[in-house]
Amino acid sequence: MDVATSTPDLVVIGLGYVGLPLAHQATRSGLTVTGLDVSAPVVEGLNAGRSHVDDLDSADIAEMREGGFTATTDPSVIAGARNVVICVPTPLSAEGGPDLGAVTGAARSIAAHLSPGTLVVLESTTYPGTTEEVIRPLLEESGLVAGADFHLAFSPERIDPGNATFGVANTPKVVGGLTEACGEVAAAFYGRFIENVVRARGTREAEMAKLLENTYRHVNIALVNEMAIFCQEMGVDLWDAIACAATKPFGFQAFYPGPGVGGHCIPIDPNYLSYKVKTLGYPFRFVELAQEINARMPSYVLQRAQEMLNDAGLALSRSRVLLLGVTYKADIADQRESPARPVARKLAEKGATLTYHDPHVEEWSLNGEPLPRAADLEQAMAEADLTILLTDHSAYTPKLLTENARMLLDTRGVLRRLDPQSAGDNRRTTAVIERDGIQVL
């Protein structure tokens, strides 16, 4: 345990994919930052110079340490801090509703050490009303009053792991204060290390903005996922149709089908909005339908895999299946809510012999049992009866896939992406597959 020796400008509670990049950028701007986390291994690793998230490496942690950053499990570091930002997980409960246990735990820790004039900001994604109805009462157990004795705000995180273009500093930051003064203080704080701060009317609007962003993606992904199923039946090349539609310079944004949805945002966040709507006595049919469609995609991948093997005279129960990519998105190690797991589980239940390969994941287990990792990728593809591409890591090039896989189900459209340098014919919008035994979702 390493506790800061002086009062920090900022305490970041939760040092995961959101909190650690925030702490990194704040440290770079000259703020004295202390990170607070309940995980002793995370804290020990950071204090030893090791990163556990994709977007920061050991050099970044070293830079933070040189800038005065330290990590601890001791909540007493909150005492006297000028700013405290909550970046803890907000998963779903076993019943499918919001699990705010980490958020309320952080709020209680803050209340025990809260000082007058402190700014407290919640960044964890949640339903509208959480900051005012849940966090505020817990913080006021300190005897201090929000909006009078301390400042309270909500600012939705917009971290996109693996995004080399947009990070903490250059992604616009939405901020909503409990009061106008709270909003001004929060905006001034974030303005010290973020280029563009956007003021929301209040905490509820800022909370809703985050859920709106993710629900928009959730619903549109569900639309193309359902279209993928019907287009397969109708003999329509959906990937080509999407590419053609995307040439329209207005009124259309391309979304693409896949084996399911992953990460924290899409599979989980819309459920927080659905939960809040249900407390008003209304069903949120749009979100619930989108969740149903996206949740059935692993079953559709199973169906397509069975059909391909059956057409080749093979039974899934006696087939060797290689899974390519087990993370939820390309070129990162983050496995949160990855659709690879339900796909693998369904294949295993049907008796398939599974192996996997992922350049970012050395060990992977299914139902508590380790799954064999292919050491030689080309050999593994040549030996597998069916290869299923689940994550479009850049290592999985069209050339590698088409030259080595005996049979391949591409659930990410890697084989339909046109190489602009080799395409030549600018009238085409997608690449053309030219060998048997390959299908694209």
CSV table of N, CA, C and O in Angstrom, one decimal, residues 142 164 176 350-351 369 398:
chain,number,residue,atom,x,y,z
A,142,SER,N,-22.1,13.0,5.3
A,142,SER,CA,-20.9,13.6,5.9
A,142,SER,C,-21.3,14.9,6.7
A,142,SER,O,-20.4,15.4,7.5
A,164,ALA,N,-6.7,5.0,-31.5
A,164,ALA,CA,-5.5,5.8,-31.6
A,164,ALA,C,-5.7,7.3,-31.9
A,164,ALA,O,-4.8,8.1,-31.8
A,176,GLY,N,-22.4,17.9,-16.4
A,176,GLY,CA,-23.6,18.4,-15.9
A,176,GLY,C,-23.5,18.5,-14.4
A,176,GLY,O,-23.2,17.6,-13.7
A,350,LYS,N,-22.6,-28.4,-28.3
A,350,LYS,CA,-23.0,-29.3,-29.4
A,350,LYS,C,-21.9,-30.4,-29.7
A,350,LYS,O,-22.0,-31.1,-30.6
A,351,GLY,N,-20.9,-30.4,-28.8
A,351,GLY,CA,-19.8,-31.4,-28.9
A,351,GLY,C,-18.6,-31.1,-29.8
A,351,GLY,O,-17.8,-31.9,-30.0
A,369,GLU,N,-12.8,-24.1,-17.5
A,369,GLU,CA,-11.8,-25.0,-18.0
A,369,GLU,C,-10.9,-24.3,-19.0
A,369,GLU,O,-11.5,-23.6,-19.9
A,398,PRO,N,-6.9,-10.9,-44.9
A,398,PRO,CA,-7.6,-11.7,-45.9
A,398,PRO,C,-6.7,-12.8,-46.5
A,398,PRO,O,-7.1,-13.9,-46.7
